[in-house]
Tab-separated table of C-alpha atoms in Angstrom:
chain	number	residue	atom	x	y	z
A	1	UNK	CA	0.000	0.000	0.000
A	2	UNK	CA	1.540	3.313	-0.980
A	3	UNK	CA	1.458	6.412	1.205
A	4	UNK	CA	-1.494	7.979	-0.572
A	5	UNK	CA	-3.659	4.929	-0.022
A	6	UNK	CA	-2.759	4.793	3.675
A	7	UNK	CA	-4.401	8.180	4.175
A	8	UNK	CA	-7.664	7.815	6.059
A	9	UNK	CA	-9.862	10.609	7.362
A	10	UNK	CA	-12.208	10.386	10.324
A	11	UNK	CA	-15.153	12.705	10.884
A	12	UNK	CA	-17.120	12.918	14.132
A	13	UNK	CA	-19.626	15.350	15.597
A	14	UNK	CA	-17.577	16.148	18.717
A	15	UNK	CA	-14.686	14.742	20.737
A	16	UNK	CA	-16.239	14.557	24.183
A	17	UNK	CA	-15.488	11.387	26.127
A	18	UNK	CA	-18.450	9.286	24.954
A	19	UNK	CA	-18.403	5.750	23.581
A	20	UNK	CA	-18.215	6.667	19.890
A	21	UNK	CA	-15.579	9.298	20.554
A	22	UNK	CA	-13.394	6.889	22.533
A	23	UNK	CA	-13.749	4.308	19.768
A	24	UNK	CA	-12.578	6.830	17.188
A	25	UNK	CA	-9.607	7.848	19.341
A	26	UNK	CA	-8.620	4.201	19.824
A	27	UNK	CA	-8.997	3.459	16.122
A	28	UNK	CA	-7.162	6.524	14.811
A	29	UNK	CA	-4.246	6.237	17.243
A	30	UNK	CA	-4.005	2.468	16.719
A	31	UNK	CA	-3.942	2.769	12.931
A	32	UNK	CA	-1.287	5.465	13.270
A	33	UNK	CA	0.938	2.983	15.106
A	34	UNK	CA	0.320	0.472	12.308
A	35	UNK	CA	1.572	2.799	9.591
A	36	UNK	CA	-1.640	4.439	8.381
A	37	UNK	CA	-1.949	8.226	8.042
A	38	UNK	CA	-5.120	9.230	9.918
A	39	UNK	CA	-6.520	12.751	10.191
A	40	UNK	CA	-9.477	13.499	12.467
A	41	UNK	CA	-12.063	16.154	11.605
A	42	UNK	CA	-14.335	17.260	14.437
A	43	UNK	CA	-17.452	19.191	13.414
A	44	UNK	CA	-17.678	21.012	16.759
A	45	UNK	CA	-15.087	23.099	18.592
A	46	UNK	CA	-13.402	20.023	20.055
A	47	UNK	CA	-13.671	18.079	23.292
A	48	UNK	CA	-11.826	16.127	25.957
A	49	UNK	CA	-10.217	13.641	23.553
A	50	UNK	CA	-8.395	16.165	21.369
A	51	UNK	CA	-5.299	16.061	23.570
A	52	UNK	CA	-5.236	12.249	23.540
A	53	UNK	CA	-5.207	12.230	19.738
A	54	UNK	CA	-2.563	14.935	19.498
A	55	UNK	CA	-0.358	13.018	21.953
A	56	UNK	CA	-0.663	10.021	19.591
A	57	UNK	CA	0.562	12.249	16.721
A	58	UNK	CA	-2.838	12.175	15.014
A	59	UNK	CA	-3.677	15.525	13.368
A	60	UNK	CA	-7.005	16.991	14.525
A	61	UNK	CA	-8.958	19.742	12.772
A	62	UNK	CA	-11.944	21.217	14.638
A	63	UNK	CA	-14.414	23.009	12.378
A	64	UNK	CA	-16.431	24.806	15.083
A	65	UNK	CA	-19.809	23.895	13.588
A	66	UNK	CA	-22.795	25.426	15.367
A	67	UNK	CA	-25.497	23.793	13.257
A	68	UNK	CA	-25.272	20.689	11.088
A	69	UNK	CA	-27.836	22.279	8.781
A	70	UNK	CA	-25.262	24.897	7.749
A	71	UNK	CA	-24.142	23.968	4.230
A	72	UNK	CA	-20.994	25.975	4.890
A	73	UNK	CA	-19.765	23.202	7.177
A	74	UNK	CA	-20.093	20.693	4.339
A	75	UNK	CA	-18.149	22.985	2.024
A	76	UNK	CA	-15.443	23.585	4.641
A	77	UNK	CA	-15.000	19.876	5.278
A	78	UNK	CA	-14.954	19.151	1.539
A	79	UNK	CA	-12.198	21.712	1.109
A	80	UNK	CA	-10.168	20.063	3.885
A	81	UNK	CA	-10.655	16.598	2.376
A	82	UNK	CA	-9.712	17.813	-1.072
A	83	UNK	CA	-6.428	19.091	0.363
A	84	UNK	CA	-5.679	15.909	2.336
A	85	UNK	CA	-6.828	13.544	-0.448
A	86	UNK	CA	-7.616	10.523	1.761
A	87	UNK	CA	-8.433	7.206	0.135
A	88	UNK	CA	-11.158	6.592	2.712
A	89	UNK	CA	-13.400	8.606	5.039
A	90	UNK	CA	-14.846	6.987	8.185
A	91	UNK	CA	-17.653	8.896	9.924
A	92	UNK	CA	-19.109	8.485	13.414
A	93	UNK	CA	-22.459	9.693	14.806
A	94	UNK	CA	-25.530	10.925	12.960
A	95	UNK	CA	-24.582	14.529	12.147
A	96	UNK	CA	-21.059	13.632	11.074
A	97	UNK	CA	-22.442	10.788	8.968
A	98	UNK	CA	-24.589	13.214	6.959
A	99	UNK	CA	-22.070	16.043	6.684
A	100	UNK	CA	-19.214	13.645	5.948
A	101	UNK	CA	-21.062	11.851	3.142
A	102	UNK	CA	-21.888	15.051	1.300
A	103	UNK	CA	-18.410	16.499	1.800
A	104	UNK	CA	-16.782	13.269	0.598
A	105	UNK	CA	-18.794	13.357	-2.633
A	106	UNK	CA	-17.782	16.978	-3.223
A	107	UNK	CA	-14.128	16.145	-2.514
A	108	UNK	CA	-14.037	12.949	-4.567
A	109	UNK	CA	-13.123	10.612	-1.698
A	110	UNK	CA	-13.274	7.082	-3.198
A	111	UNK	CA	-14.491	5.128	-0.140
A	112	UNK	CA	-16.943	6.310	2.540
A	113	UNK	CA	-17.631	4.231	5.662
A	114	UNK	CA	-20.337	5.247	8.154
A	115	UNK	CA	-20.581	4.103	11.754
A	116	UNK	CA	-23.981	2.957	13.056
A	117	UNK	CA	-23.812	2.824	16.835
A	118	UNK	CA	-27.424	2.638	18.007
A	119	UNK	CA	-30.818	1.270	17.016
A	120	UNK	CA	-32.501	4.680	16.774
A	121	UNK	CA	-36.027	4.068	18.047
A	122	UNK	CA	-36.936	7.622	19.064
A	123	UNK	CA	-35.973	9.977	16.228
A	124	UNK	CA	-37.266	8.098	13.206
A	125	UNK	CA	-36.376	10.985	10.918
A	126	UNK	CA	-32.749	10.041	11.531
A	127	UNK	CA	-33.478	6.748	9.790
A	128	UNK	CA	-35.079	8.545	6.848
A	129	UNK	CA	-32.144	10.895	6.294
A	130	UNK	CA	-29.716	8.031	6.719
A	131	UNK	CA	-31.553	5.948	4.130
A	132	UNK	CA	-31.827	8.652	1.464
A	133	UNK	CA	-28.098	9.449	1.669
A	134	UNK	CA	-26.960	5.821	1.372
A	135	UNK	CA	-26.074	6.436	-2.268
A	136	UNK	CA	-22.936	8.168	-0.960
A	137	UNK	CA	-21.909	5.312	1.370
A	138	UNK	CA	-19.659	2.387	0.511
A	139	UNK	CA	-20.194	0.455	3.758
A	140	UNK	CA	-21.914	0.905	7.133
A	141	UNK	CA	-20.193	-0.521	10.208
A	142	UNK	CA	-22.612	-1.570	12.964
A	143	UNK	CA	-21.479	-2.205	16.534
A	144	UNK	CA	-23.612	-5.343	16.923
A	145	UNK	CA	-25.583	-7.879	14.924
A	146	UNK	CA	-28.735	-6.522	16.542
A	147	UNK	CA	-28.001	-3.029	15.188
A	148	UNK	CA	-27.276	-4.472	11.742
A	149	UNK	CA	-30.623	-6.278	11.773
A	150	UNK	CA	-32.391	-3.087	12.870
A	151	UNK	CA	-30.610	-1.053	10.177
A	152	UNK	CA	-31.797	-3.502	7.547
A	153	UNK	CA	-35.394	-3.967	8.705
A	154	UNK	CA	-36.234	-0.522	10.105
A	155	UNK	CA	-33.633	1.569	8.299
A	156	UNK	CA	-33.976	0.002	4.868
A	157	UNK	CA	-30.229	-0.411	4.322
A	158	UNK	CA	-29.289	-3.352	2.065
A	159	UNK	CA	-27.625	-6.184	3.952
A	160	UNK	CA	-24.618	-6.142	1.628
A	161	UNK	CA	-23.836	-2.607	2.851
A	162	UNK	CA	-23.760	-3.646	6.524
A	163	UNK	CA	-20.704	-4.943	8.379
A	164	UNK	CA	-20.452	-5.723	12.095
A	165	UNK	CA	-17.442	-4.725	14.196
A	166	UNK	CA	-18.116	-4.727	17.960
A	167	UNK	CA	-16.748	-2.203	20.411
A	168	UNK	CA	-13.552	-2.830	22.337
A	169	UNK	CA	-12.393	-2.194	25.879
A	170	UNK	CA	-9.074	-1.485	27.581
A	171	UNK	CA	-9.329	-4.527	29.835
A	172	UNK	CA	-6.252	-3.738	31.934
A	173	UNK	CA	-7.525	-0.237	32.752
A	174	UNK	CA	-10.658	-1.682	34.355
A	175	UNK	CA	-9.319	-4.989	35.671
A	176	UNK	CA	-6.378	-3.374	37.467
A	177	UNK	CA	-8.152	-0.300	38.849
A	178	UNK	CA	-8.175	0.189	42.613
A	179	UNK	CA	-11.700	0.279	44.097
A	180	UNK	CA	-12.962	3.797	44.761
A	181	UNK	CA	-13.382	5.021	48.336
A	182	UNK	CA	-17.157	5.366	48.596
A	183	UNK	CA	-17.037	7.116	51.964
A	184	UNK	CA	-17.210	10.438	50.098
A	185	UNK	CA	-20.852	9.532	49.402
A	186	UNK	CA	-21.517	8.488	52.985
A	187	UNK	CA	-21.292	4.785	52.135
A	188	UNK	CA	-19.629	2.721	54.824
A	189	UNK	CA	-17.673	-0.554	54.690
A	190	UNK	CA	-19.912	-3.542	54.052
A	191	UNK	CA	-22.751	-1.531	52.530
A	192	UNK	CA	-23.895	-2.641	49.088
A	193	UNK	CA	-24.049	-0.450	45.995
A	194	UNK	CA	-25.820	-0.579	42.645
A	195	UNK	CA	-23.972	1.414	39.975
A	196	UNK	CA	-25.385	2.811	36.724
A	197	UNK	CA	-23.301	4.813	34.252
A	198	UNK	CA	-24.697	6.806	31.353
A	199	UNK	CA	-26.170	10.028	30.071
A	200	UNK	CA	-29.236	11.140	32.027
A	201	UNK	CA	-31.599	10.622	29.105
A	202	UNK	CA	-34.790	8.602	28.686
A	203	UNK	CA	-32.929	6.029	26.597
A	204	UNK	CA	-30.762	5.019	29.548
A	205	UNK	CA	-33.694	4.029	31.782
A	206	UNK	CA	-32.701	5.731	35.040
A	207	UNK	CA	-36.337	6.281	36.042
A	208	UNK	CA	-36.886	2.561	35.553
A	209	UNK	CA	-33.894	1.811	37.770
A	210	UNK	CA	-35.263	3.983	40.584
A	211	UNK	CA	-38.692	2.367	40.274
A	212	UNK	CA	-37.107	-1.079	40.429
A	213	UNK	CA	-34.801	-0.237	43.323
A	214	UNK	CA	-37.310	1.664	45.484
A	215	UNK	CA	-38.700	-1.345	47.428
A	216	UNK	CA	-35.190	-2.727	47.909
A	217	UNK	CA	-33.938	0.587	49.268
A	218	UNK	CA	-36.907	0.861	51.619
A	219	UNK	CA	-36.173	-2.612	53.008
A	220	UNK	CA	-32.415	-2.162	53.323
A	221	UNK	CA	-31.024	1.162	54.589
A	222	UNK	CA	-27.506	-0.105	53.809
A	223	UNK	CA	-28.188	-0.446	50.066
A	224	UNK	CA	-27.231	2.498	47.834
A	225	UNK	CA	-27.646	3.490	44.189
A	226	UNK	CA	-24.885	5.428	42.416
A	227	UNK	CA	-25.654	7.050	39.054
A	228	UNK	CA	-22.699	8.528	37.148
A	229	UNK	CA	-23.446	10.812	34.217
A	230	UNK	CA	-25.031	14.093	33.197
A	231	UNK	CA	-27.936	14.988	30.957
A	232	UNK	CA	-31.337	16.617	30.459
A	233	UNK	CA	-33.166	14.486	33.055
A	234	UNK	CA	-30.978	15.506	35.982
A	235	UNK	CA	-33.413	18.028	37.485
A	236	UNK	CA	-36.375	15.651	37.188
A	237	UNK	CA	-34.412	12.797	38.738
A	238	UNK	CA	-33.226	15.025	41.577
A	239	UNK	CA	-36.812	16.040	42.288
A	240	UNK	CA	-37.993	12.420	42.411
A	241	UNK	CA	-35.105	11.397	44.651
A	242	UNK	CA	-35.624	14.301	47.059
A	243	UNK	CA	-39.305	13.404	47.490
A	244	UNK	CA	-38.661	9.721	48.254
A	245	UNK	CA	-38.142	8.115	51.645
A	246	UNK	CA	-35.049	6.410	50.250
A	247	UNK	CA	-33.668	9.620	48.723
A	248	UNK	CA	-30.527	9.766	50.901
A	249	UNK	CA	-29.514	6.334	49.553
A	250	UNK	CA	-29.418	7.494	45.902
A	251	UNK	CA	-26.442	9.530	44.715
A	252	UNK	CA	-26.272	11.441	41.424
A	253	UNK	CA	-22.537	11.723	40.843
A	254	UNK	CA	-22.466	13.813	37.673
A	255	UNK	CA	-19.732	13.191	35.083
A	256	UNK	CA	-16.824	11.205	36.523
A	257	UNK	CA	-13.285	10.394	35.449
A	258	UNK	CA	-12.987	7.435	37.838
A	259	UNK	CA	-15.471	5.003	36.276
A	260	UNK	CA	-13.037	2.033	36.485
A	261	UNK	CA	-12.561	2.669	40.204
A	262	UNK	CA	-16.317	3.035	40.794
A	263	UNK	CA	-16.995	-0.212	38.951
A	264	UNK	CA	-14.388	-2.055	40.993
A	265	UNK	CA	-16.041	-0.779	44.201
A	266	UNK	CA	-19.649	-1.549	43.207
A	267	UNK	CA	-21.552	-4.609	44.352
A	268	UNK	CA	-23.544	-4.724	41.125
A	269	UNK	CA	-23.579	-2.851	37.819
A	270	UNK	CA	-27.041	-2.203	36.358
A	271	UNK	CA	-27.839	-1.379	32.722
A	272	UNK	CA	-31.554	-0.400	32.627
A	273	UNK	CA	-31.482	1.001	29.059
A	274	UNK	CA	-34.571	0.986	26.842
A	275	UNK	CA	-32.534	0.759	23.635
A	276	UNK	CA	-28.824	0.655	22.755
A	277	UNK	CA	-26.354	-0.381	20.069
A	278	UNK	CA	-23.671	-2.220	21.987
A	279	UNK	CA	-23.348	-0.647	25.439
A	280	UNK	CA	-19.733	0.258	26.123
A	281	UNK	CA	-20.417	0.600	29.842
A	282	UNK	CA	-21.533	-3.022	30.050
A	283	UNK	CA	-18.355	-4.102	28.282
A	284	UNK	CA	-16.395	-2.011	30.793
A	285	UNK	CA	-18.236	-3.650	33.694
A	286	UNK	CA	-17.285	-7.050	32.259
A	287	UNK	CA	-13.640	-5.974	32.109
A	288	UNK	CA	-13.812	-4.695	35.694
A	289	UNK	CA	-15.129	-8.062	36.859
A	290	UNK	CA	-18.216	-6.596	38.530
A	291	UNK	CA	-21.473	-8.605	38.436
A	292	UNK	CA	-24.092	-7.003	36.185
A	293	UNK	CA	-27.797	-7.052	35.416
A	294	UNK	CA	-28.782	-5.699	31.994
A	295	UNK	CA	-31.912	-5.062	29.947
A	296	UNK	CA	-32.274	-7.279	26.900
A	297	UNK	CA	-31.582	-4.481	24.416
A	298	UNK	CA	-29.387	-4.335	21.309
A	299	UNK	CA	-25.927	-5.793	21.805
A	300	UNK	CA	-26.461	-7.127	25.328
A	301	UNK	CA	-26.865	-10.795	24.394
A	302	UNK	CA	-23.815	-10.540	22.150
A	303	UNK	CA	-21.851	-9.492	25.237
A	304	UNK	CA	-23.345	-11.576	28.041
A	305	UNK	CA	-24.736	-14.767	26.494
A	306	UNK	CA	-24.352	-17.598	27.090
A	307	UNK	CA	-22.185	-17.213	30.223
A	308	UNK	CA	-24.295	-14.386	31.632
A	309	UNK	CA	-27.728	-15.464	30.387
A	310	UNK	CA	-29.121	-15.250	33.933
A	311	UNK	CA	-28.119	-11.582	34.122
A	312	UNK	CA	-30.355	-10.475	31.217
A	313	UNK	CA	-33.867	-9.152	31.966
A	314	UNK	CA	-36.727	-7.940	29.725
A	315	UNK	CA	-36.396	-4.218	28.884
A	316	UNK	CA	-38.830	-1.635	30.210
A	317	UNK	CA	-40.025	-3.739	33.171
A	318	UNK	CA	-39.240	-2.455	36.657
A	319	UNK	CA	-40.465	-5.720	38.168
A	320	UNK	CA	-38.139	-7.820	35.999
A	321	UNK	CA	-35.204	-5.519	36.689
A	322	UNK	CA	-35.881	-5.708	40.427
A	323	UNK	CA	-36.051	-9.490	40.264
A	324	UNK	CA	-32.717	-9.614	38.431
A	325	UNK	CA	-31.088	-7.361	41.008
A	326	UNK	CA	-32.465	-9.462	43.876
A	327	UNK	CA	-31.215	-12.663	42.250
A	328	UNK	CA	-27.646	-11.363	42.057
A	329	UNK	CA	-27.670	-9.833	45.540
A	330	UNK	CA	-29.004	-13.064	47.059
A	331	UNK	CA	-26.282	-15.267	45.526
A	332	UNK	CA	-23.051	-13.254	45.438
A	333	UNK	CA	-20.805	-16.300	44.983
A	334	UNK	CA	-22.566	-17.363	41.785
A	335	UNK	CA	-22.590	-13.758	40.545
A	336	UNK	CA	-18.837	-13.432	41.107
A	337	UNK	CA	-18.212	-16.655	39.173
A	338	UNK	CA	-20.220	-15.393	36.196
A	339	UNK	CA	-18.487	-12.006	36.412
A	340	UNK	CA	-15.083	-13.716	36.283
A	341	UNK	CA	-16.095	-15.717	33.203
A	342	UNK	CA	-17.314	-12.542	31.496
A	343	UNK	CA	-14.071	-10.760	32.359
A	344	UNK	CA	-12.163	-13.489	30.518
A	345	UNK	CA	-14.511	-13.118	27.529
A	346	UNK	CA	-13.900	-9.356	27.449
A	347	UNK	CA	-10.164	-10.013	27.115
A	348	UNK	CA	-10.512	-12.743	24.498
A	349	UNK	CA	-13.144	-11.174	22.221
A	350	UNK	CA	-13.196	-7.429	22.805
A	351	UNK	CA	-9.561	-6.342	23.138
A	352	UNK	CA	-8.400	-3.256	21.255
A	353	UNK	CA	-6.230	-5.356	18.946
A	354	UNK	CA	-9.352	-7.156	17.691
A	355	UNK	CA	-11.020	-3.864	16.808
A	356	UNK	CA	-7.938	-2.621	14.954
A	357	UNK	CA	-7.583	-5.888	13.037
A	358	UNK	CA	-11.236	-5.779	11.991
A	359	UNK	CA	-11.237	-2.168	10.810
A	360	UNK	CA	-7.898	-2.467	9.014
A	361	UNK	CA	-9.101	-5.622	7.280
A	362	UNK	CA	-12.338	-3.954	6.187
A	363	UNK	CA	-10.552	-0.836	4.930
A	364	UNK	CA	-8.083	-2.920	2.931
A	365	UNK	CA	-10.909	-4.935	1.379
A	366	UNK	CA	-12.894	-1.836	0.387
A	367	UNK	CA	-9.830	-0.111	-1.060
A	368	UNK	CA	-8.928	-3.252	-2.999
A	369	UNK	CA	-12.461	-3.409	-4.415
A	370	UNK	CA	-12.014	0.142	-5.709
A	371	UNK	CA	-8.737	-0.770	-7.367
A	372	UNK	CA	-6.710	1.274	-4.904
A	373	UNK	CA	-4.725	-1.702	-3.608
A	374	UNK	CA	-2.967	-4.530	-5.347
A	375	UNK	CA	-4.532	-7.976	-4.876
């Protein structure tokens, strides 16, 4: 592969420390170490991961977009791509997918790969815009088989334009973390904790978690719920917690940098989501070796089954979630055994090297199909 054909551009909406953003940073920096020439384009003004990319010697250009509807952003990105002349553009997240596709066509980029990271069940117009711009896409990479099936059946994307590459996790970062000191939240030694991590949004099911946990908290004053994350539902959740008899046992932590340490300290990780793609936080909980209970949403069975089949509960049911939590809390030895097995699976199937191998293999195949690589 000559230098020109090793040039790959990445486009993402922002570089905050979310799952898609961390995946991009891992992919771009990993490909850089393997001899590719990545360049990251961020539609917004930047984010927490810019420094990580720069430290990995990956060029980052932030376009400062204020609205994805601004055609000027498309033109600006097209101008940047025309100057870089990448052989392939990989986009992440809805807005970057749309802007990147149009800019790539204007710039004459031969191969365009879009990332599909969630089964979008709320904003159906996203599916419509995604479908009508598929003419500009060479391949869509889905994070799970469940998302690929959804993209085909609900999104109308042909199966031959769908590939599946699951997320990855830095196993050592979570496995080797020291447990957090929970005394800062008023939690004493021997008290049990349920941990949820995610944006405070309806999708993540935090209301469902509180409904499920309420009777357990009322019965056991030494049981606590920790919720790490920020989002539009914070005020409503705070109001509900303040009005409840068990309110002092629920702690909204806000955004945290010590998620590995919190996971290592938790008794149980809970994923109450209503829909997903492949939940990174569940993969991180597996790597941390913490027992988990998760809603049966997209990607969960691909992570937990068959070893963790008992940990999966029907989505949207507070009663089922409560039953799953009670099952784990009542048999900690069995839960720890399952958690250990899942930790091994996270290392064997979801290491960063697997993600890099899969993306590099796909890119090489697509470039070869366009005559940009020798057979």
